[in-house]
Short mmCIF file of C-alpha atoms in Angstrom, two decimals:
data_model
loop_
_atom_site.label_atom_id
_atom_site.label_comp_id
_atom_site.label_asym_id
_atom_site.label_seq_id
_atom_site.Cartn_x
_atom_site.Cartn_y
_atom_site.Cartn_z
CA MET A 1 150.91 211.86 217.61
CA ARG A 2 148.80 208.71 217.29
CA LEU A 3 150.41 205.62 215.80
CA ASP A 4 147.21 204.66 213.97
CA ASN A 5 147.20 208.02 212.19
CA VAL A 6 150.70 207.38 210.85
CA ASN A 7 149.62 203.91 209.79
CA ARG A 8 146.77 205.46 207.77
CA ILE A 9 149.33 207.60 205.93
CA GLN A 10 151.32 204.43 205.17
CA ILE A 11 148.22 202.62 203.92
CA LYS A 12 147.50 205.55 201.58
CA GLY A 13 150.89 204.90 199.99
CA ASP A 14 152.85 207.91 201.26
CA HIS A 15 155.65 205.72 202.56
CA HIS A 16 158.40 208.36 202.83
CA ARG A 17 156.20 210.56 204.97
CA ALA A 18 155.17 207.59 207.10
CA VAL A 19 158.83 206.63 207.66
CA ASN A 20 159.65 210.14 208.90
CA LEU A 21 156.67 210.15 211.26
CA TYR A 22 157.41 206.66 212.61
CA ARG A 23 160.95 207.78 213.38
CA LYS A 24 159.70 210.84 215.24
CA TYR A 25 157.30 208.62 217.15
CA LEU A 26 160.13 206.24 218.10
CA ASP A 27 162.33 209.10 219.25
CA LYS A 28 159.80 209.62 222.04
CA ARG A 29 158.84 205.95 222.53
CA PRO A 30 161.94 203.88 221.67
CA ASP A 31 160.55 200.71 223.26
CA ASP A 32 157.39 200.57 221.12
CA ALA A 33 157.79 197.29 219.19
CA LEU A 34 154.69 197.82 217.04
CA ALA A 35 156.01 201.18 215.83
CA GLU A 36 159.32 199.55 214.86
CA LEU A 37 157.44 196.79 213.05
CA LEU A 38 155.37 199.33 211.10
CA LEU A 39 158.49 201.33 210.26
CA GLY A 40 160.11 198.15 208.96
CA SER A 41 157.07 197.34 206.82
CA ALA A 42 157.11 200.89 205.37
CA PHE A 43 160.75 200.40 204.37
CA LEU A 44 159.81 197.12 202.67
CA GLN A 45 157.12 198.92 200.68
CA MET A 46 159.74 201.46 199.57
CA GLY A 47 162.01 198.66 198.39
CA GLU A 48 164.52 199.24 201.21
CA ILE A 49 164.62 195.55 202.10
CA GLY A 50 167.70 195.60 204.34
CA GLN A 51 166.52 198.45 206.53
CA GLY A 52 163.04 196.94 206.67
CA ALA A 53 164.37 193.58 207.88
CA ASP A 54 166.56 195.27 210.52
CA TYR A 55 163.66 197.17 212.09
CA ILE A 56 161.38 194.11 212.01
CA GLN A 57 164.02 191.99 213.77
CA ARG A 58 164.45 194.67 216.41
CA ALA A 59 160.69 194.72 216.95
CA LEU A 60 160.57 190.93 217.38
CA LYS A 61 163.32 190.99 220.00
CA LYS A 62 161.10 193.30 222.06
CA ALA A 63 157.82 191.54 221.30
CA PRO A 64 158.38 187.94 220.12
CA ASP A 65 154.62 187.26 220.01
CA LEU A 66 154.00 189.69 217.11
CA ILE A 67 152.99 187.19 214.41
CA THR A 68 152.80 190.03 211.86
CA GLY A 69 156.50 190.59 212.42
CA TYR A 70 157.32 187.04 211.35
CA VAL A 71 155.10 187.40 208.27
CA ASN A 72 156.99 190.52 207.21
CA LEU A 73 160.42 189.20 208.18
CA VAL A 74 160.02 186.05 206.10
CA ALA A 75 158.97 188.21 203.14
CA ALA A 76 161.92 190.59 203.65
CA LEU A 77 164.50 187.82 203.88
CA ARG A 78 163.05 186.09 200.83
CA MET A 79 163.17 189.31 198.79
CA SER A 80 166.82 189.80 199.76
CA GLY A 81 167.68 186.27 198.59
CA ARG A 82 168.20 184.83 202.09
CA LEU A 83 165.85 181.95 201.39
CA GLU A 84 167.19 179.36 203.81
CA GLU A 85 167.12 181.86 206.67
CA ALA A 86 163.61 182.96 205.75
CA LEU A 87 162.45 179.35 205.63
CA ALA A 88 163.95 178.53 209.02
CA ILE A 89 162.26 181.53 210.65
CA GLY A 90 158.97 180.85 208.88
CA SER A 91 158.92 177.18 209.88
CA GLU A 92 159.67 178.00 213.52
CA ALA A 93 156.95 180.66 213.55
CA LEU A 94 154.42 178.25 212.04
CA GLU A 95 155.03 175.80 214.88
CA ARG A 96 154.69 178.57 217.40
CA PHE A 97 151.47 180.07 216.03
CA SER A 98 149.78 176.98 214.56
CA GLY A 99 146.83 177.34 216.92
CA ALA A 100 146.26 181.05 216.25
CA GLU A 101 142.65 182.21 216.36
CA GLY A 102 140.72 185.37 215.56
CA LYS A 103 142.62 188.15 213.78
CA ALA A 104 145.91 186.28 214.21
CA ARG A 105 144.52 183.51 211.98
CA LYS A 106 144.68 185.86 209.00
CA GLU A 107 148.36 186.45 209.75
CA LEU A 108 148.87 182.70 210.03
CA LYS A 109 147.51 182.36 206.51
CA SER A 110 150.03 184.94 205.27
CA LEU A 111 152.80 183.11 207.11
CA TYR A 112 151.90 179.87 205.29
CA THR A 113 151.86 181.75 201.97
CA ASN A 114 155.22 183.45 202.54
CA THR A 115 156.85 180.24 203.75
CA GLY A 116 155.38 178.38 200.77
CA THR A 117 156.91 180.95 198.44
CA CYS A 118 160.32 180.25 200.01
CA TYR A 119 159.86 176.54 199.33
CA LEU A 120 158.80 177.40 195.77
CA GLU A 121 161.93 179.49 195.15
CA LEU A 122 164.14 176.76 196.62
CA GLY A 123 162.57 174.15 194.35
CA SER A 124 160.83 172.16 197.10
CA LEU A 125 157.58 172.01 195.20
CA GLY A 126 155.87 169.34 197.30
CA LYS A 127 156.40 171.32 200.50
CA ALA A 128 155.35 174.51 198.73
CA GLU A 129 152.14 172.79 197.66
CA GLU A 130 151.47 171.74 201.26
CA SER A 131 151.99 175.29 202.57
CA PHE A 132 149.71 176.90 200.00
CA ARG A 133 147.01 174.32 200.65
CA LYS A 134 147.07 175.21 204.35
CA ALA A 135 146.81 178.91 203.53
CA ILE A 136 143.77 178.19 201.35
CA GLU A 137 142.17 176.12 204.13
CA ILE A 138 142.23 179.26 206.27
CA ASP A 139 141.13 181.60 203.47
CA PRO A 140 139.66 179.89 200.38
CA GLU A 141 139.67 183.25 198.55
CA ASP A 142 143.40 183.98 198.95
CA SER A 143 144.34 184.66 195.33
CA ASP A 144 148.12 184.72 195.96
CA ALA A 145 148.01 181.28 197.61
CA HIS A 146 145.93 179.87 194.74
CA TRP A 147 148.28 181.36 192.12
CA ASN A 148 151.38 180.01 193.80
CA LEU A 149 149.74 176.63 194.34
CA GLY A 150 149.16 176.54 190.59
CA LEU A 151 152.85 177.19 189.93
CA ALA A 152 153.81 174.40 192.34
CA PHE A 153 151.45 172.01 190.53
CA LEU A 154 152.73 172.97 187.07
CA GLY A 155 156.36 172.60 188.14
CA GLN A 156 155.53 169.01 189.11
CA CYS A 157 153.79 168.35 185.76
CA LYS A 158 150.41 168.20 187.53
CA PHE A 159 148.99 170.11 184.60
CA LYS A 160 145.26 169.62 185.14
CA GLU A 161 145.43 170.77 188.77
CA GLY A 162 147.83 173.58 187.88
CA TRP A 163 145.64 175.14 185.19
CA GLN A 164 142.68 175.11 187.57
CA GLU A 165 144.65 177.45 189.85
CA TYR A 166 146.32 179.47 187.08
CA GLY A 167 143.25 181.60 186.48
CA TRP A 168 143.64 183.10 189.96
CA GLY A 169 146.49 185.13 188.47
CA PHE A 170 143.98 187.74 187.33
CA ARG A 171 142.82 188.25 190.91
CA SER A 172 146.35 188.39 192.30
CA SER A 173 147.51 190.88 189.63
CA GLU A 174 150.05 188.41 188.24
CA ARG A 175 148.04 188.41 185.01
CA LEU A 176 146.48 191.57 183.58
CA ALA A 177 143.13 191.68 181.78
CA ARG A 178 142.49 193.47 178.50
CA PRO A 179 140.03 196.42 178.31
CA TYR A 180 137.41 194.37 176.46
CA TRP A 181 137.22 191.64 179.13
CA ASN A 182 133.56 192.45 179.84
CA GLU A 183 132.63 193.36 176.26
CA PHE A 184 132.72 189.79 174.94
CA LYS A 185 131.73 186.51 176.51
CA GLU A 186 134.65 184.61 178.03
CA TRP A 187 135.23 181.16 176.54
CA THR A 188 135.29 178.44 179.18
CA GLY A 189 135.19 175.36 176.94
CA GLU A 190 131.91 175.73 175.02
CA PRO A 191 131.76 174.09 171.54
CA LEU A 192 133.42 176.39 168.98
CA LYS A 193 132.01 174.95 165.78
CA GLY A 194 130.84 177.87 163.64
CA LYS A 195 132.15 180.39 166.22
CA THR A 196 134.70 183.21 166.09
CA ILE A 197 137.00 183.58 169.08
CA LEU A 198 139.32 186.41 170.06
CA VAL A 199 142.51 185.11 171.70
CA TRP A 200 144.59 187.75 173.45
CA GLY A 201 148.22 187.69 174.46
CA GLU A 202 149.43 188.34 177.99
CA GLN A 203 152.42 188.32 180.34
CA GLY A 204 155.92 188.41 178.80
CA ILE A 205 156.94 187.86 175.19
CA GLY A 206 158.33 184.45 176.13
CA ASP A 207 155.02 183.46 177.74
CA GLU A 208 153.08 184.55 174.67
CA MET A 209 155.30 182.44 172.40
CA LEU A 210 155.04 179.49 174.79
CA PHE A 211 151.24 179.55 174.94
CA ALA A 212 151.07 179.95 171.14
CA ASN A 213 151.75 176.20 171.29
CA CYS A 214 147.95 175.88 171.60
CA LEU A 215 146.88 178.15 168.72
CA LYS A 216 146.65 175.34 166.17
CA ASP A 217 144.37 173.45 168.55
CA ILE A 218 141.86 176.25 168.93
CA GLN A 219 142.12 177.05 165.23
CA ARG A 220 141.09 173.46 164.54
CA ASP A 221 138.01 173.77 166.79
CA ALA A 222 136.75 177.25 165.84
CA LYS A 223 135.38 178.74 162.65
CA ALA A 224 137.75 181.71 162.93
CA VAL A 225 140.43 182.93 165.34
CA ILE A 226 141.54 186.54 165.88
CA PHE A 227 144.76 186.94 167.85
CA ASP A 228 145.46 190.18 169.73
CA CYS A 229 149.23 189.73 170.10
CA HIS A 230 152.29 191.70 171.11
CA PRO A 231 153.23 194.11 168.27
CA ARG A 232 156.83 192.86 168.25
CA LEU A 233 155.56 189.34 167.54
CA GLN A 234 152.82 190.14 165.01
CA PRO A 235 154.82 189.51 161.78
CA LEU A 236 156.22 186.24 163.15
CA PHE A 237 152.80 185.02 164.29
CA GLN A 238 151.14 185.99 161.01
CA ARG A 239 153.74 184.06 159.02
CA SER A 240 153.38 181.06 161.33
CA PHE A 241 149.56 181.05 161.48
CA PRO A 242 148.40 182.42 158.10
CA SER A 243 144.77 181.38 158.69
CA ILE A 244 144.58 183.34 161.96
CA LYS A 245 144.07 187.11 161.89
CA CYS A 246 147.02 188.34 163.98
CA ILE A 247 146.70 191.94 165.11
CA GLY A 248 149.53 193.57 167.06
CA THR A 249 147.37 195.64 169.37
CA ARG A 250 148.17 194.04 172.71
CA LYS A 251 149.96 197.18 173.95
CA ASN A 252 146.91 199.33 173.08
CA ASN A 253 144.72 199.61 176.18
CA MET A 254 142.18 202.01 174.70
CA PRO A 255 138.50 200.92 174.84
CA GLY A 256 136.92 199.96 171.55
CA ILE A 257 140.05 198.66 169.81
CA PHE A 258 138.07 195.69 168.49
CA ASP A 259 134.88 197.53 167.55
CA ASN A 260 135.45 196.64 163.87
CA TYR A 261 135.13 192.96 164.82
CA ALA A 262 132.60 193.28 167.63
CA LEU A 263 129.64 191.94 165.65
CA SER A 264 131.48 188.76 164.63
CA ILE A 265 133.22 187.82 167.89
CA ASP A 266 131.43 185.12 169.89
CA TYR A 267 134.02 184.61 172.65
CA HIS A 268 137.30 185.93 174.01
CA VAL A 269 139.99 184.01 175.91
CA PRO A 270 143.41 184.94 177.34
CA ILE A 271 146.10 182.85 175.67
CA GLY A 272 147.27 181.60 179.08
CA ASN A 273 143.90 179.88 179.55
CA LEU A 274 144.23 177.73 176.41
CA PRO A 275 146.45 175.03 178.03
CA ALA A 276 143.65 174.27 180.50
CA HIS A 277 141.70 172.96 177.50
CA TYR A 278 144.51 171.44 175.44
CA ARG A 279 147.53 170.58 177.66
CA ASN A 280 146.29 168.63 180.68
CA SER A 281 148.87 165.82 180.64
CA PRO A 282 152.44 165.30 179.38
CA GLU A 283 151.00 163.20 176.54
CA SER A 284 148.87 166.10 175.28
CA PHE A 285 151.89 168.16 174.15
CA PRO A 286 152.47 167.79 170.39
CA ASP A 287 155.84 166.64 169.09
CA ARG A 288 156.27 169.56 166.66
CA SER A 289 157.49 173.11 166.27
CA TYR A 290 154.94 175.81 165.45
CA LEU A 291 156.68 179.09 164.56
CA LYS A 292 158.18 179.74 161.12
CA ALA A 293 161.01 182.07 160.16
CA ASP A 294 161.42 183.59 156.68
CA PRO A 295 163.46 181.02 154.66
CA LYS A 296 165.04 183.68 152.44
CA ALA A 297 166.04 185.81 155.43
CA VAL A 298 167.45 182.73 157.18
CA GLN A 299 169.60 182.00 154.12
CA ARG A 300 170.82 185.61 154.05
CA TRP A 301 171.86 185.30 157.69
CA ARG A 302 173.74 182.07 156.99
CA GLU A 303 175.65 183.83 154.22
CA GLN A 304 176.31 186.84 156.47
CA ILE A 305 177.63 184.67 159.32
CA GLY A 306 179.84 182.61 157.04
CA PRO A 307 180.75 178.92 156.67
CA GLY A 308 180.85 176.68 159.72
CA VAL A 309 178.51 175.58 162.50
CA ASN A 310 176.45 178.43 163.90
CA VAL A 311 176.03 178.31 167.68
CA GLY A 312 173.64 180.89 169.12
CA ILE A 313 174.31 182.03 172.68
CA SER A 314 172.45 183.97 175.36
CA TRP A 315 173.71 184.46 178.90
CA GLN A 316 171.30 186.87 180.61
CA GLY A 317 167.60 186.38 181.28
CA GLY A 318 164.67 187.67 183.24
CA LEU A 319 164.00 190.72 185.38
CA GLN A 320 164.48 191.36 189.08
CA LYS A 321 160.89 190.18 189.62
CA THR A 322 161.63 186.90 187.85
CA ASN A 323 164.90 186.25 189.69
CA SER A 324 167.32 187.25 186.93
CA TYR A 325 170.19 186.96 189.42
CA LYS A 326 169.58 183.18 189.63
CA ARG A 327 169.59 182.51 185.91
CA SER A 328 172.21 184.91 184.48
CA PHE A 329 175.99 185.18 184.49
CA PRO A 330 178.73 187.27 182.79
CA LEU A 331 179.63 186.39 179.20
CA GLU A 332 183.16 185.53 180.34
CA LYS A 333 181.70 182.54 182.19
CA LEU A 334 181.40 180.85 178.77
CA LEU A 335 185.12 181.31 178.04
CA PRO A 336 186.02 177.61 178.59
CA LEU A 337 183.39 176.73 175.99
CA PHE A 338 184.76 179.28 173.51
CA LYS A 339 188.35 178.06 173.99
CA LYS A 340 187.52 174.36 173.68
CA PHE A 341 185.76 174.79 170.33
CA GLN A 342 187.79 177.66 168.86
CA LYS A 343 189.30 175.38 166.20
CA GLU A 344 186.11 173.46 165.43
CA GLY A 345 184.76 175.83 162.78
CA VAL A 346 182.21 177.29 165.19
CA ASN A 347 180.60 180.67 164.57
CA TRP A 348 179.45 182.14 167.89
CA VAL A 349 176.28 184.16 167.31
CA SER A 350 174.90 186.41 170.03
CA LEU A 351 171.15 186.15 170.58
CA GLN A 352 171.41 188.27 173.71
CA TYR A 353 168.90 191.11 173.89
CA GLY A 354 169.93 194.29 175.71
CA ARG A 355 173.00 196.44 176.10
CA VAL A 356 175.77 193.86 175.87
CA PHE A 357 177.84 195.14 172.94
CA ASP A 358 180.62 196.42 175.22
CA GLU A 359 180.76 193.05 176.97
CA VAL A 360 181.13 191.30 173.60
CA ILE A 361 183.90 193.68 172.47
CA ASP A 362 185.73 193.38 175.81
CA LEU A 363 185.79 189.58 175.49
CA GLU A 364 187.24 189.81 171.98
CA ASN A 365 189.90 192.33 173.04
CA SER A 366 190.87 190.37 176.17
CA HIS A 367 190.69 186.79 174.89
CA GLY A 368 190.51 186.95 171.10
CA VAL A 369 187.03 185.36 171.01
CA LYS A 370 184.95 186.65 168.10
CA ILE A 371 181.21 186.75 168.73
CA GLN A 372 178.92 188.03 166.00
CA HIS A 373 176.47 190.45 167.61
CA TYR A 374 173.78 192.32 165.66
CA ASP A 375 172.03 194.87 167.87
CA TRP A 376 169.49 195.89 165.25
CA ALA A 377 168.39 192.31 164.59
CA LEU A 378 167.82 191.70 168.30
CA GLU A 379 165.63 194.81 168.55
CA ASP A 380 163.38 193.49 165.75
CA TYR A 381 161.83 190.19 166.82
CA THR A 382 161.12 189.13 163.24
CA GLU A 383 164.85 189.33 162.54
CA THR A 384 165.64 187.73 165.89
CA ALA A 385 163.58 184.75 164.74
CA ASN A 386 165.36 184.64 161.38
CA LEU A 387 168.78 184.88 163.04
CA THR A 388 167.86 182.16 165.56
CA ALA A 389 166.63 179.88 162.78
CA ALA A 390 169.99 180.40 161.03
CA CYS A 391 171.70 178.80 164.04
CA ASP A 392 172.41 175.08 163.99
CA ILE A 393 172.11 174.92 167.77
CA VAL A 394 171.44 177.38 170.61
CA VAL A 395 173.09 177.43 174.04
CA SER A 396 171.25 179.67 176.49
CA VAL A 397 170.16 180.46 179.99
CA ILE A 398 166.41 180.78 180.60
CA THR A 399 165.17 183.73 178.57
CA ALA A 400 162.61 184.46 175.85
CA VAL A 401 164.99 183.31 173.11
CA VAL A 402 164.75 179.76 174.51
CA HIS A 403 161.01 179.72 173.81
CA LEU A 404 161.66 181.25 170.39
CA ALA A 405 164.27 178.64 169.47
CA GLY A 406 162.09 175.81 170.79
CA ALA A 407 159.02 177.06 168.93
CA LEU A 408 161.12 177.28 165.73
CA GLY A 409 162.38 173.72 166.25
CA VAL A 410 166.04 174.74 166.62
CA PRO A 411 168.07 172.27 168.76
CA THR A 412 168.67 174.05 172.06
CA LEU A 413 170.65 173.39 175.22
CA VAL A 414 169.17 175.44 178.07
CA MET A 415 170.95 175.90 181.38
CA VAL A 416 168.30 175.59 184.08
CA PRO A 417 168.96 177.00 187.57
CA VAL A 418 167.89 175.41 190.83
CA ALA A 419 164.19 176.21 191.39
CA PRO A 420 163.47 177.44 187.83
CA PRO A 421 160.23 178.93 186.48
CA TRP A 422 157.44 176.35 186.30
CA LYS A 423 157.85 175.78 182.54
CA PHE A 424 161.21 174.09 183.12
CA VAL A 425 160.37 170.83 184.85
CA GLU A 426 162.61 168.04 186.16
CA GLY A 427 164.53 165.93 183.69
CA GLU A 428 166.05 166.68 180.30
CA LYS A 429 162.84 167.01 178.30
CA MET A 430 160.73 170.15 178.14
CA PRO A 431 157.13 169.22 177.28
CA TRP A 432 156.47 172.45 175.37
CA HIS A 433 159.44 172.18 173.01
CA PRO A 434 160.76 168.77 171.85
CA SER A 435 163.91 170.35 170.35
CA ILE A 436 165.07 171.62 173.77
CA LYS A 437 167.32 169.68 176.13
CA GLN A 438 167.47 170.91 179.73
CA ILE A 439 170.80 170.95 181.57
CA HIS A 440 170.01 171.42 185.26
CA GLN A 441 172.22 173.27 187.71
CA GLU A 442 173.13 171.05 190.67
CA LYS A 443 173.65 173.84 193.21
CA MET A 444 172.30 177.39 193.24
CA PHE A 445 174.67 179.89 191.57
CA ALA A 446 177.17 177.10 190.71
CA TRP A 447 177.26 176.88 186.91
CA ASP A 448 180.46 174.89 186.36
CA GLY A 449 178.74 171.50 186.43
CA ALA A 450 176.05 172.58 183.96
CA LEU A 451 178.65 174.16 181.67
CA SER A 452 180.69 170.94 181.73
CA LYS A 453 177.61 169.03 180.54
CA ILE A 454 176.99 171.69 177.88
CA GLU A 455 180.56 171.10 176.67
CA THR A 456 179.91 167.37 176.31
CA GLU A 457 176.58 167.90 174.54
CA LEU A 458 178.01 170.49 172.17
CA ASP A 459 181.01 168.28 171.38
CA SER A 460 178.65 165.43 170.47
CA PHE A 461 176.52 167.75 168.34
CA LEU A 462 179.52 169.13 166.46
CA LYS A 463 180.81 165.63 165.73
CA GLY A 464 177.41 164.74 164.35
CA ALA A 465 177.32 167.90 162.25
CA SER A 466 180.77 167.08 160.90
CA CYS A 467 179.66 163.57 159.89
CA LYS A 468 176.65 164.98 158.03
CA LYS A 469 178.87 167.25 155.97
CA GLN A 470 181.13 164.37 154.86
CA PRO A 471 180.18 162.81 151.48
#
């Protein structure tokens, strides 16, 4: 059995078969470090991070000059959340292989990229920027390094430089193109007077709402704007931008979905490209909200919730890919907040999407805390917007509802973890949403300090609300 034949099976994507064959190979050649390294990489591709890291470490003990092993080990440790360990190994390997030439130089590039990603996830944006720059020096076409460099720039409020790199997301598969990408001319900043432009939504719902910050700008410059948006957001966008044709077809990937408009469309542009034209400095962000809830529905929600101050809450956010474990916590973590303000006339309103009803009921049964939770309203984003607008203030971890509340102009206290997504920069202010105040975590996974600050902020808000109600 030839090792390169098994590697071809792995490259084809048949990882389970490759794992079995690597094991058989190692039964006969237990000292083959390269075979152990390849077995470890196959486990990583299967999502078996722990086993993958173990085999890679065993391979490196036998052959410490395998630079590919360090590339994969840093990636494995990072994916398992062992960031400090990954960074230490990556930094040591970079010193060791800094003069690599030939084929090893390509691996050196990957080592810079993987180490830079560790810095990025630890919040060391300057060092991350340095690592990605070095990767790009070796390979100017490395789309992952360019994309991550863009995130490092944006997290430091280097908006102009960040947007220049952000477009690389389409080449790194972090951003997905629509089927009509080549059917219309892409807008890259040409004058739009007398022109019709098709703007299309992308990435998550929260991203689409965030980038909608720029829709009024392009509407001002163009004759007409058509917006291919997420279907869950279409009614909200149409209410908020009545002069823009909002069509909820973003989830439709069939060719020809815009044939009815083909003769009138002059340009297309992904919504994530708009900030490169309109948000190149902190001063370029407008001091306004831009989404509008239904006033009658908001009033109905206020009547449904009852008298008092309505405080919206959300405690879970993100996916595994977006480090949900760093930004979420159990509902019970908010118990000190609930107890402190239980006699303050506060109505706790859940804005938490997902299957959390049992968690809400358990808290009420165990601690007597009543949280109003409306599953059906949180499934329908139009109603989610109306319910959010009925809140006097929102307290949340990083999740899509933060962007919704900010875009609606609802005062919001957001708990920001160490090394947050690039939208949540240093300091209290969030450029995209003037109604949001950021409360930063001081140490990863330690929320008590942030929650203490939330307590103080909410106490001040409630006192102000009480004064307003007095004649």
